[in-house]
Short mmCIF file of C-alpha atoms in Angstrom, two decimals:
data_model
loop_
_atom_site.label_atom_id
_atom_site.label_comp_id
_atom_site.label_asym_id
_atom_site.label_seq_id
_atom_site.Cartn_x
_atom_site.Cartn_y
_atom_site.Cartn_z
CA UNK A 1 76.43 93.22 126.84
CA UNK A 2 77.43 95.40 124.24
CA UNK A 3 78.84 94.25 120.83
CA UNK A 4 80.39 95.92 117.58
CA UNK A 5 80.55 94.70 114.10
CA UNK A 6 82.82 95.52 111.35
CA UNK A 7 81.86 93.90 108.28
CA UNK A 8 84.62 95.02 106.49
CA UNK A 9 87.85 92.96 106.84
CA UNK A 10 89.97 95.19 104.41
CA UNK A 11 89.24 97.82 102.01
CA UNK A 12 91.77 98.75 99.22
CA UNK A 13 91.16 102.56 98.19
CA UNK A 14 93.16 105.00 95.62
CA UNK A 15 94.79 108.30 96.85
CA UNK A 16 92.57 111.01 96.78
CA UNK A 17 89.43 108.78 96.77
CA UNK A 18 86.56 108.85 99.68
CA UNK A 19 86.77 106.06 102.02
CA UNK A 20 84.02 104.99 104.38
CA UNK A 21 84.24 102.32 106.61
CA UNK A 22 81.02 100.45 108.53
CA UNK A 23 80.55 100.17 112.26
CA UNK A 24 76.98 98.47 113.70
CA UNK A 25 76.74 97.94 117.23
CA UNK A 26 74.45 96.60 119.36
CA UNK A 27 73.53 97.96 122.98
CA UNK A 28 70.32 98.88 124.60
CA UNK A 29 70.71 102.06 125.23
CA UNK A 30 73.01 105.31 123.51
CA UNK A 31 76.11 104.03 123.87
CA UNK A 32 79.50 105.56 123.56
CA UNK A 33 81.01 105.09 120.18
CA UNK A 34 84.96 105.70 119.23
CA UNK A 35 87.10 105.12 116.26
CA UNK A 36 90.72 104.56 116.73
CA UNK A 37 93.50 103.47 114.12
CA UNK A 38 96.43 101.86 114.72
CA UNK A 39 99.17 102.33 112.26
CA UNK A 40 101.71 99.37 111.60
CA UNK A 41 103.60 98.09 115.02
CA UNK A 42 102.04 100.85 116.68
CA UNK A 43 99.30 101.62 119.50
CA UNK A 44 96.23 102.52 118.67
CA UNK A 45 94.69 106.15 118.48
CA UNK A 46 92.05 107.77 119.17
CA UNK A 47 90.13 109.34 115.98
CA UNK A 48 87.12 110.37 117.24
CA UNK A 49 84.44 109.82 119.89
CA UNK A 50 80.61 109.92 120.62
CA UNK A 51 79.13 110.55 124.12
CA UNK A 52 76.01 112.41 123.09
CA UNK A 53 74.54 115.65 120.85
CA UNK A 54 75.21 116.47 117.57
CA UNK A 55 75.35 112.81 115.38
CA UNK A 56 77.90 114.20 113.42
CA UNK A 57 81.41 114.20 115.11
CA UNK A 58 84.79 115.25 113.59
CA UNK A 59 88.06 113.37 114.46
CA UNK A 60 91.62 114.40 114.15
CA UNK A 61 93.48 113.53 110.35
CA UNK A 62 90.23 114.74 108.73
CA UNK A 63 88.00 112.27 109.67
CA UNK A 64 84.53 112.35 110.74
CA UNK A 65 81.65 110.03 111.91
CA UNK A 66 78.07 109.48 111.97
CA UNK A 67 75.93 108.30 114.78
CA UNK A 68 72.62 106.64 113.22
CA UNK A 69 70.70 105.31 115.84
CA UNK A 70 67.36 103.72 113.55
CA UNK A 71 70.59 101.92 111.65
CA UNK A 72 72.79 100.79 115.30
CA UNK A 73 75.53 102.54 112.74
CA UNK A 74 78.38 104.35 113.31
CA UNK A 75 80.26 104.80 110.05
CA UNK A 76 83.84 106.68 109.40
CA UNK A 77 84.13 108.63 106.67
CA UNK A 78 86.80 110.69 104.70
CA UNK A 79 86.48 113.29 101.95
CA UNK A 80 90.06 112.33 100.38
CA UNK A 81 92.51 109.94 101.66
CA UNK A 82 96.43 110.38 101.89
CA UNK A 83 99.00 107.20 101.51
CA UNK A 84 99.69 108.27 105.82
CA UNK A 85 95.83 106.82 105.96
CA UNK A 86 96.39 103.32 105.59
CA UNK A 87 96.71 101.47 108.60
CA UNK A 88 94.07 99.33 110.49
CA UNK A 89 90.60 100.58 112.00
CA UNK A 90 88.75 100.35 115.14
CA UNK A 91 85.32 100.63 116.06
CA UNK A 92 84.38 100.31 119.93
CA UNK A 93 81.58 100.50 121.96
CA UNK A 94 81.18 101.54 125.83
CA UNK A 95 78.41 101.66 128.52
CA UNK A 96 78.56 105.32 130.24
CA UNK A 97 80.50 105.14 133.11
CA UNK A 98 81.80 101.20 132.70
CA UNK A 99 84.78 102.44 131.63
CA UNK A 100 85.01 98.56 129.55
CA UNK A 101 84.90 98.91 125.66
CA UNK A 102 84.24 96.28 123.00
CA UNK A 103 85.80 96.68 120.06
CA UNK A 104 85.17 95.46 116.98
CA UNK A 105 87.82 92.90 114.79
CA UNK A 106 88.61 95.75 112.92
CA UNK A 107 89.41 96.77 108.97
CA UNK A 108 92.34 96.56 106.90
CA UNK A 109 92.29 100.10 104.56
CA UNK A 110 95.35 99.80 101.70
CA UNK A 111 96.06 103.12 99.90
CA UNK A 112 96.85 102.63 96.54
CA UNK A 113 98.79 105.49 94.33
CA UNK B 1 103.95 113.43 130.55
CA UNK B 2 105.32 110.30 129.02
CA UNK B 3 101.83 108.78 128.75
CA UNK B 4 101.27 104.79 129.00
CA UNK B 5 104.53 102.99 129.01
CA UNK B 6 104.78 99.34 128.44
CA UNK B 7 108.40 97.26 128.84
CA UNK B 8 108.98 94.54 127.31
CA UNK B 9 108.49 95.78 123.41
CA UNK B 10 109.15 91.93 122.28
CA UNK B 11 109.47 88.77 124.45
CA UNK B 12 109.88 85.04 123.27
CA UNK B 13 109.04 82.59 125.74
CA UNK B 14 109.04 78.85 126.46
CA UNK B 15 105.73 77.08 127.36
CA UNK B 16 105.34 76.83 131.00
CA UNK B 17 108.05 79.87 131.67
CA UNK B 18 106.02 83.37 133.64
CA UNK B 19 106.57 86.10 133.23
CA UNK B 20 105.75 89.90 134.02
CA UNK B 21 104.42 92.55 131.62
CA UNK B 22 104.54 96.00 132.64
CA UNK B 23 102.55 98.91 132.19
CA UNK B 24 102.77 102.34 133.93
CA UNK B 25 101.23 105.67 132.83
CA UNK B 26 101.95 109.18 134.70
CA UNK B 27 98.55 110.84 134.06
CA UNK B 28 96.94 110.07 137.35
CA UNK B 29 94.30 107.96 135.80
CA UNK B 30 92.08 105.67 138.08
CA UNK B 31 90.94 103.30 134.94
CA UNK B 32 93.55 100.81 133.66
CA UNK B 33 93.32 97.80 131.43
CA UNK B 34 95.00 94.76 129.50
CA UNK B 35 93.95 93.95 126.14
CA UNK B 36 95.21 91.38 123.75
CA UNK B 37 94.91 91.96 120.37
CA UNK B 38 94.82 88.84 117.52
CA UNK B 39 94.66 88.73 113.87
CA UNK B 40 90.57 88.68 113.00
CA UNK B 41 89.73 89.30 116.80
CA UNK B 42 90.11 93.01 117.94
CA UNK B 43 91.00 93.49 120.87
CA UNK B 44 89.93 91.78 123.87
CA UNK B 45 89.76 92.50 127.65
CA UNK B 46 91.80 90.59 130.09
CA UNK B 47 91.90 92.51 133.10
CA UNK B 48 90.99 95.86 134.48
CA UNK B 49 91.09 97.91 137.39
CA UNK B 50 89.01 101.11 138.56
CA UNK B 51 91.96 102.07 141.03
CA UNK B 52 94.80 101.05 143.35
CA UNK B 53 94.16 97.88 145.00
CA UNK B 54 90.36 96.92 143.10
CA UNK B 55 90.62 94.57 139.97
CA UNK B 56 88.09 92.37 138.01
CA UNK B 57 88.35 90.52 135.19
CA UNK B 58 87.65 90.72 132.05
CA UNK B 59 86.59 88.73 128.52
CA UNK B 60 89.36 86.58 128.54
CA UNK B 61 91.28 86.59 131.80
CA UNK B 62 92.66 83.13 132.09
CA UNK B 63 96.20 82.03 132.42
CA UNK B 64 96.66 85.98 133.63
CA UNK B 65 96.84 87.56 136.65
CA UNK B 66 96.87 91.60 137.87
CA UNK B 67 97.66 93.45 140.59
CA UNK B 68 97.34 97.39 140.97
CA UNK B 69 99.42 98.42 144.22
CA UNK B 70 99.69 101.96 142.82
CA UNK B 71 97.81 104.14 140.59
CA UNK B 72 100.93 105.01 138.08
CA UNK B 73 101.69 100.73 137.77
CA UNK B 74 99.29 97.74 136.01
CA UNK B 75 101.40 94.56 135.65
CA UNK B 76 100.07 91.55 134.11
CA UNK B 77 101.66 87.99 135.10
CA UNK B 78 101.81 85.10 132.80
CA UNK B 79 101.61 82.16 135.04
CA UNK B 80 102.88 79.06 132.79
CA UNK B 81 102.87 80.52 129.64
CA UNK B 82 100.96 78.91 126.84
CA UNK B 83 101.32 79.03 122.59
CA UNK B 84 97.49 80.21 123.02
CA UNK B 85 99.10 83.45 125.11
CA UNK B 86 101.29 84.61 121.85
CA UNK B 87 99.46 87.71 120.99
CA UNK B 88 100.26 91.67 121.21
CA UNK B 89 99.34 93.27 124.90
CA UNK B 90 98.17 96.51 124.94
CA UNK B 91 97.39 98.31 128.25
CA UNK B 92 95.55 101.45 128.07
CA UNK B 93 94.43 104.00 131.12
CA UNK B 94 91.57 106.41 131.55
CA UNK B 95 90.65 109.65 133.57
CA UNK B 96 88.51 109.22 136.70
CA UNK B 97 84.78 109.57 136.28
CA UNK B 98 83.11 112.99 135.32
CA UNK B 99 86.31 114.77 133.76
CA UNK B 100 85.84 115.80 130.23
CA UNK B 101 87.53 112.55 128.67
CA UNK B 102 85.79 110.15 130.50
CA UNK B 103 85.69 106.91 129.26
CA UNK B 104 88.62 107.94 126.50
CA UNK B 105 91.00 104.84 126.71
CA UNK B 106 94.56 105.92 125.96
CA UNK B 107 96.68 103.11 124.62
CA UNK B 108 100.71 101.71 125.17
CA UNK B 109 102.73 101.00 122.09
CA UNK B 110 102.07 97.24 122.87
CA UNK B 111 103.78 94.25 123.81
CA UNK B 112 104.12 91.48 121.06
CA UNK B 113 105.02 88.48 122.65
CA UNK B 114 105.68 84.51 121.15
CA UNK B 115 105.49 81.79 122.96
CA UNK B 116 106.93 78.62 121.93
#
């Protein structure tokens, strides 16, 4: 069965500042990997997704992830982050075609002015 | 389209009441789900179903029960409701098989519901 870990509870960053946030998961074969973020008292979203191809996939709200498969990583990144950005984050993992996903416990990012 | 819909927003319950979340989505999906979602935990499957009348559990699926009579409509039952059940719901849907978002779970605003 297929697992994800987020190692990062919460994460406090400063507007304007990079943010990257840590995804391992575990499966035996390529999985398929998605971000989403859910925003206070609200569903969650989907950022971005992997199926297959190019490791480096770009999300909606400027985001963008990389699929490492020697590391079991799939880590979020972004450039410069806006106050809108903090909310809580997502990583999942599916089997293709399962249609199940396991998602991880999730981070915590705080924007600070 | 109106996407996933889930009714109640909030519920408070007393231990041993049922009750009936709902969930219905309008984009002809065959995939649904129930996930709840606690503090430290993610999310975590309850129920599913690949299409009208087939469901199968999930991570977590007791004290819950599903049916799936129609593709647009997911309900999940509480049967005696339990302080472990206080937790947000979410239900989510998917696209059938081969179309270009498959496997792309789209999420309901979420039922947060306390019991007591």
């Amino acid at each position: 069965a297929q697992s994800v870990t987020q190692p990062d509870i919460h994460i406090t960053v400063s507007e304007g500042a990079s943010l990257e946030l840590r995804c391992n998961y575990s499966y035996g074969a390529t999985p398929y990997l998605f971000w989403y973020v859910q925003s206070p008292g609200q569903g969650l979203q989907l950022l971005l997704k992997y199926f297959s191809g190019d490791t480096l996939v770009q999300g909606i709200k400027g985001f963008e992830a990389e699929f490492k498969r020697s590391q079991s990583s799939f880590n979020l990144r972004k450039p410069s982050v806006h106050w809108s950005d903090a909310a809580e984050y997502f990583c999942a993992v599916g089997a293709p075609g399962d249609y199940k996903l396991s998602f991880g416990a999730g981070t915590t990012v705080t924007v600070r002015a | 389209n109106a996407g996933v819909t889930q009714t109640p927003k909030f519920q408070v319950l007393k231990t041993g009441q049922s009750m009936t979340l709902q969930c219905a989505q309008d984009m002809n999906h065959e995939y649904m789900s129930w996930y709840r979602q606690d503090p430290g935990m993610g999310l975590r499957l309850i129920h599913y179903s690949v299409g009208a009348g087939i469901t199968d559990q999930g991570e977590v699926p007791n004290g819950y029960n599903v049916s799936r009579s129609t593709t647009e409509d997911f309900p999940l039952r509480l049967l005696s409701a339990a302080p472990s059940q206080t937790s947000v719901y979410f239900c989510a849907s998917s696209p059938p098989s081969g179309t270009p978002s498959t496997d792309t779970q789209y999420f309901g605003p979420g039922t947060r519901l306390t019991v007591l």
